PDB file of C-alpha atoms in Angstrom:
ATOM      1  CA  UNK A   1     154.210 100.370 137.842  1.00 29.00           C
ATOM      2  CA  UNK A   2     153.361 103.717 138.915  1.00 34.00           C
ATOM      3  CA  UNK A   3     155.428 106.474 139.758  1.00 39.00           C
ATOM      4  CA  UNK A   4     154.151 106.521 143.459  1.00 40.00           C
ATOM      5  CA  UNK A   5     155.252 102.918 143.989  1.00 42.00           C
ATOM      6  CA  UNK A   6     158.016 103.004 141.883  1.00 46.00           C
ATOM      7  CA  UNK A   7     159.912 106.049 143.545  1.00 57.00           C
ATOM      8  CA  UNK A   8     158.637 106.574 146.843  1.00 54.00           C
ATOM      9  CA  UNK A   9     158.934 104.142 150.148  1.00 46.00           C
ATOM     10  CA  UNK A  10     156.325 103.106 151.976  1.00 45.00           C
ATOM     11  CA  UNK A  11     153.540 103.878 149.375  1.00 40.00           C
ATOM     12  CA  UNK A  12     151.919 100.332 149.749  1.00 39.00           C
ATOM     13  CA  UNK A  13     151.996 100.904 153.540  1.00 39.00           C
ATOM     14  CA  UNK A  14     148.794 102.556 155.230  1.00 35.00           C
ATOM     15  CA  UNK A  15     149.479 105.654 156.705  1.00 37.00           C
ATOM     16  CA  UNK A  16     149.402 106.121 160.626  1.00 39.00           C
ATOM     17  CA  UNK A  17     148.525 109.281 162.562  1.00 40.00           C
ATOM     18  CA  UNK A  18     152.287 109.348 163.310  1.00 45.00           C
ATOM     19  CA  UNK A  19     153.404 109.383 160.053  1.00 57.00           C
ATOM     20  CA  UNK A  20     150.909 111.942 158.928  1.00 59.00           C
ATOM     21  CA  UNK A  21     153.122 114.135 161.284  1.00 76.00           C
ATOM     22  CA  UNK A  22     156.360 113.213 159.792  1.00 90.00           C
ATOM     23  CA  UNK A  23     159.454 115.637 158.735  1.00 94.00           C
ATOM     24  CA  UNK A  24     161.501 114.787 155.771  1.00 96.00           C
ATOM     25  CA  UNK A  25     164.366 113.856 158.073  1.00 95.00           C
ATOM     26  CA  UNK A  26     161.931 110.760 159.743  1.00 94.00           C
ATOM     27  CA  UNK A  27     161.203 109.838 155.764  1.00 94.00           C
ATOM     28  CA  UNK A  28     165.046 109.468 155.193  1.00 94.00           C
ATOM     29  CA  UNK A  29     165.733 107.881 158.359  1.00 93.00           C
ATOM     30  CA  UNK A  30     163.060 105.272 157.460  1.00 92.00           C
ATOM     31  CA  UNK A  31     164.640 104.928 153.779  1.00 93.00           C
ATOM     32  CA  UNK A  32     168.331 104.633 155.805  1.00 92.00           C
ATOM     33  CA  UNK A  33     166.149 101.016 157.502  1.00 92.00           C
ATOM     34  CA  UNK A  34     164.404 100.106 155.000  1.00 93.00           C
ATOM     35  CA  UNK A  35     167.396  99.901 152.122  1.00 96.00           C
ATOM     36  CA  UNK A  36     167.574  96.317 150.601  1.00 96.00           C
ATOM     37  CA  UNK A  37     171.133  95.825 149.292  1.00 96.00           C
ATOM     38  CA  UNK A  38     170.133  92.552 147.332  1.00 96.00           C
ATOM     39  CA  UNK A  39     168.054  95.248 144.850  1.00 96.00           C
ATOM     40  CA  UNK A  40     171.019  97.523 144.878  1.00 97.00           C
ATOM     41  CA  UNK A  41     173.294  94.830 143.816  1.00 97.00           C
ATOM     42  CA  UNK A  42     174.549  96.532 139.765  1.00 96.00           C
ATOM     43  CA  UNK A  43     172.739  99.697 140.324  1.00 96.00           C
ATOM     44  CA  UNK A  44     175.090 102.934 140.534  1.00 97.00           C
ATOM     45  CA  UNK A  45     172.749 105.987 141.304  1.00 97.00           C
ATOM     46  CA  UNK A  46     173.343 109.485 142.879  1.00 98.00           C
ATOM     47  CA  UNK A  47     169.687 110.586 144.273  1.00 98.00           C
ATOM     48  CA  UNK A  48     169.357 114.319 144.912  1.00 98.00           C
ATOM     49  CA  UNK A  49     166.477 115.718 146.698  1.00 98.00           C
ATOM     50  CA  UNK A  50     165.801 119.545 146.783  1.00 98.00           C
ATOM     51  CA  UNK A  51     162.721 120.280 149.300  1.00 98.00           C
ATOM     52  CA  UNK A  52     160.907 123.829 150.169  1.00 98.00           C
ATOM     53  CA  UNK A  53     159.252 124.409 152.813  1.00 96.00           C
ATOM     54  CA  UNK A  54     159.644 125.324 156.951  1.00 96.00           C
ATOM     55  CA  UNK A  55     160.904 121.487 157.000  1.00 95.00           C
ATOM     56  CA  UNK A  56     163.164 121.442 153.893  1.00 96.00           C
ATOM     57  CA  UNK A  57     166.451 120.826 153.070  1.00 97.00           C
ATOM     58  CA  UNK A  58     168.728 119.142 150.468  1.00 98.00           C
ATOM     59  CA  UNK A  59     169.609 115.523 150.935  1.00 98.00           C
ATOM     60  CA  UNK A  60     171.451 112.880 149.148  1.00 98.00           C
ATOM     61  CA  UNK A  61     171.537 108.922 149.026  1.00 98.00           C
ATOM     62  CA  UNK A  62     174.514 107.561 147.007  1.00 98.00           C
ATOM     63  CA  UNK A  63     173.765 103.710 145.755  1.00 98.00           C
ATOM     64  CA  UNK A  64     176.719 102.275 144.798  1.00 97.00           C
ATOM     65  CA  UNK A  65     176.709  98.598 143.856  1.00 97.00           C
ATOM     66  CA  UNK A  66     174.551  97.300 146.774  1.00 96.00           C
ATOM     67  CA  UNK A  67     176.058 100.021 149.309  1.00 97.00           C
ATOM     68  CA  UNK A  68     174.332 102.970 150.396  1.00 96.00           C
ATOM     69  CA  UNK A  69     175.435 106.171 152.176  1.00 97.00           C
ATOM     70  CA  UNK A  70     173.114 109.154 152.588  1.00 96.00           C
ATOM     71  CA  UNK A  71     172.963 112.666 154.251  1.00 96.00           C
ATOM     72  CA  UNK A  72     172.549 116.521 154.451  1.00 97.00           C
ATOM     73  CA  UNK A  73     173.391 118.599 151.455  1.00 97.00           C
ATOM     74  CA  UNK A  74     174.295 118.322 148.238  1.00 98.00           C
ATOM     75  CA  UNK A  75     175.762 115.653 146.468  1.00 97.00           C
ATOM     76  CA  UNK A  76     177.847 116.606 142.913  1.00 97.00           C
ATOM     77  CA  UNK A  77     176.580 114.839 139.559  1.00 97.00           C
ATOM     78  CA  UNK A  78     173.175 113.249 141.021  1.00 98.00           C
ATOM     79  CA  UNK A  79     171.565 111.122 138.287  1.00 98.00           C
ATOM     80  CA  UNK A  80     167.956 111.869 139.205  1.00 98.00           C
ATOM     81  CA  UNK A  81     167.168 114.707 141.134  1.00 98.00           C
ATOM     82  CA  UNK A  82     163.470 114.877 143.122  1.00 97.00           C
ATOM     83  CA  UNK A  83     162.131 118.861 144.019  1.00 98.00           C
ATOM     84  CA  UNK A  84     159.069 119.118 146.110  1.00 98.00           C
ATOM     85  CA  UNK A  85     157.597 120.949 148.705  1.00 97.00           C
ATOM     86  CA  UNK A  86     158.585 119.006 152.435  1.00 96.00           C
ATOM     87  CA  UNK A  87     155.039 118.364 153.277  1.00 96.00           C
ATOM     88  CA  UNK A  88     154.156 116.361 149.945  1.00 96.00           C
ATOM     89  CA  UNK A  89     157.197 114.707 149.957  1.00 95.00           C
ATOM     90  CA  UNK A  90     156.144 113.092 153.195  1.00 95.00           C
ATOM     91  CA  UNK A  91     152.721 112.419 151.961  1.00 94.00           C
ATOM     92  CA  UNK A  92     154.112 111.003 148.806  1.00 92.00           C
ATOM     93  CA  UNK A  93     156.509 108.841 150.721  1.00 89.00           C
ATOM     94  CA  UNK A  94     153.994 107.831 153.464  1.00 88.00           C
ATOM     95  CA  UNK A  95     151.268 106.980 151.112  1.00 89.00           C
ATOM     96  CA  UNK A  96     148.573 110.385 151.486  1.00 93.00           C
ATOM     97  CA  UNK A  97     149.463 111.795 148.316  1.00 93.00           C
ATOM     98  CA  UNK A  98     149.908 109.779 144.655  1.00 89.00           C
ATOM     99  CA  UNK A  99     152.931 109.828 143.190  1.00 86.00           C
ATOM    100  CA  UNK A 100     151.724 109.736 139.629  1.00 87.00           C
ATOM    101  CA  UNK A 101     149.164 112.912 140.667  1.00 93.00           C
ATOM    102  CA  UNK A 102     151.730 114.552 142.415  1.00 94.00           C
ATOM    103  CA  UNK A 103     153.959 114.350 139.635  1.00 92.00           C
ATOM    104  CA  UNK A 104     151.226 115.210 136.556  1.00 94.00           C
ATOM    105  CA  UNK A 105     150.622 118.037 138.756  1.00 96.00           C
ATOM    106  CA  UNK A 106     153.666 119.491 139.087  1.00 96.00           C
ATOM    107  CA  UNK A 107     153.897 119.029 142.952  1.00 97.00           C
ATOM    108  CA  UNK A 108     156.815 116.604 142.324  1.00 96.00           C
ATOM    109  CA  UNK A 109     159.232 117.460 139.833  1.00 97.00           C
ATOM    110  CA  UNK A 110     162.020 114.999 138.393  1.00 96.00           C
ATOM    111  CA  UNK A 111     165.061 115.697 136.673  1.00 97.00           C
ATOM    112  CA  UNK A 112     167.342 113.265 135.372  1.00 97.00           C
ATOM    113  CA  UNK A 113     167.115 109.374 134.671  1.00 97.00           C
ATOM    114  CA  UNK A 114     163.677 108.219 134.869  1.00 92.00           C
ATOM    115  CA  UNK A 115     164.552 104.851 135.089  1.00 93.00           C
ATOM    116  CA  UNK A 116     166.619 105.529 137.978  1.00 95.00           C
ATOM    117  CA  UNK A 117     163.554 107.112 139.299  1.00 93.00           C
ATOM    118  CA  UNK A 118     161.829 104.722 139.659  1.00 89.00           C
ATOM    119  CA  UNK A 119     164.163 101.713 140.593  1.00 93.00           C
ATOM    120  CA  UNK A 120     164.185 103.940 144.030  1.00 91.00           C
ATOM    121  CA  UNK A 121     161.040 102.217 145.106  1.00 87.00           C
ATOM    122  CA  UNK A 122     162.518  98.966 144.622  1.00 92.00           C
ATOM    123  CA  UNK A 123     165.733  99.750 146.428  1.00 95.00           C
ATOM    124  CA  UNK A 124     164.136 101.588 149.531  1.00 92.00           C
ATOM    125  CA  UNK A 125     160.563  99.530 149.531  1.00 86.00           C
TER     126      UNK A 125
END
């Protein structure tokens, strides 16, 4: 499994103009529909995400047993946290920019539990 699929939602989808245009909030909304409690069922996670950028921010998604609750900020002791500049955060998450490249390139950085990591791309296909 790559990192692409594995930690970033909607990597398998094609792209669409609109979602070329997307903000990191419109990435997290879509994670917010797109959560699937049935892969969340045993998995306790804290996800961190630490963007730069003229669209970024800090935001959070706490998995907790096949619940989910995410927003703005920062959340204490995250398991895995994701750093990355807004705009290839959306491309990673909409499917214009590789995962695996991004990463090996140092345009996504990961700290923490890998193997969280990537079980993020199961939970939030």
């Amino acid at each position: 499994m790559t990192i692409a699929a594995a930690i970033c939602p909607g990597t398998a989808t094609a792209a669409s103009t609109e979602r070329l245009d997307s903000t990191p909030q419109q990435v997290f909304d879509g994670m917010r529909q797109s959560f699937q409690a049935n892969k969340a069922k045993g998995v306790h996670a804290r996800y961190q995400w630490e963007l730069s950028g003229p669209q970024g921010g800090q935001w959070w998604i706490d998995v907790d047993d096949g619940k989910c609750k995410m927003g703005k900020g920062k959340i204490s002791n995250p398991n895995v946290t994701f750093m990355a500049r807004d705009k290839d955060w959306v491309a990673v998450s909409n499917g214009q920019l590789g995962g695996t490249w991004a990463y090996m390139t140092g345009r996504l950085k990961i700290r923490g539990d890998q193997g969280l990591a990537r079980k993020l791309g199961q939970i939030f296909p």
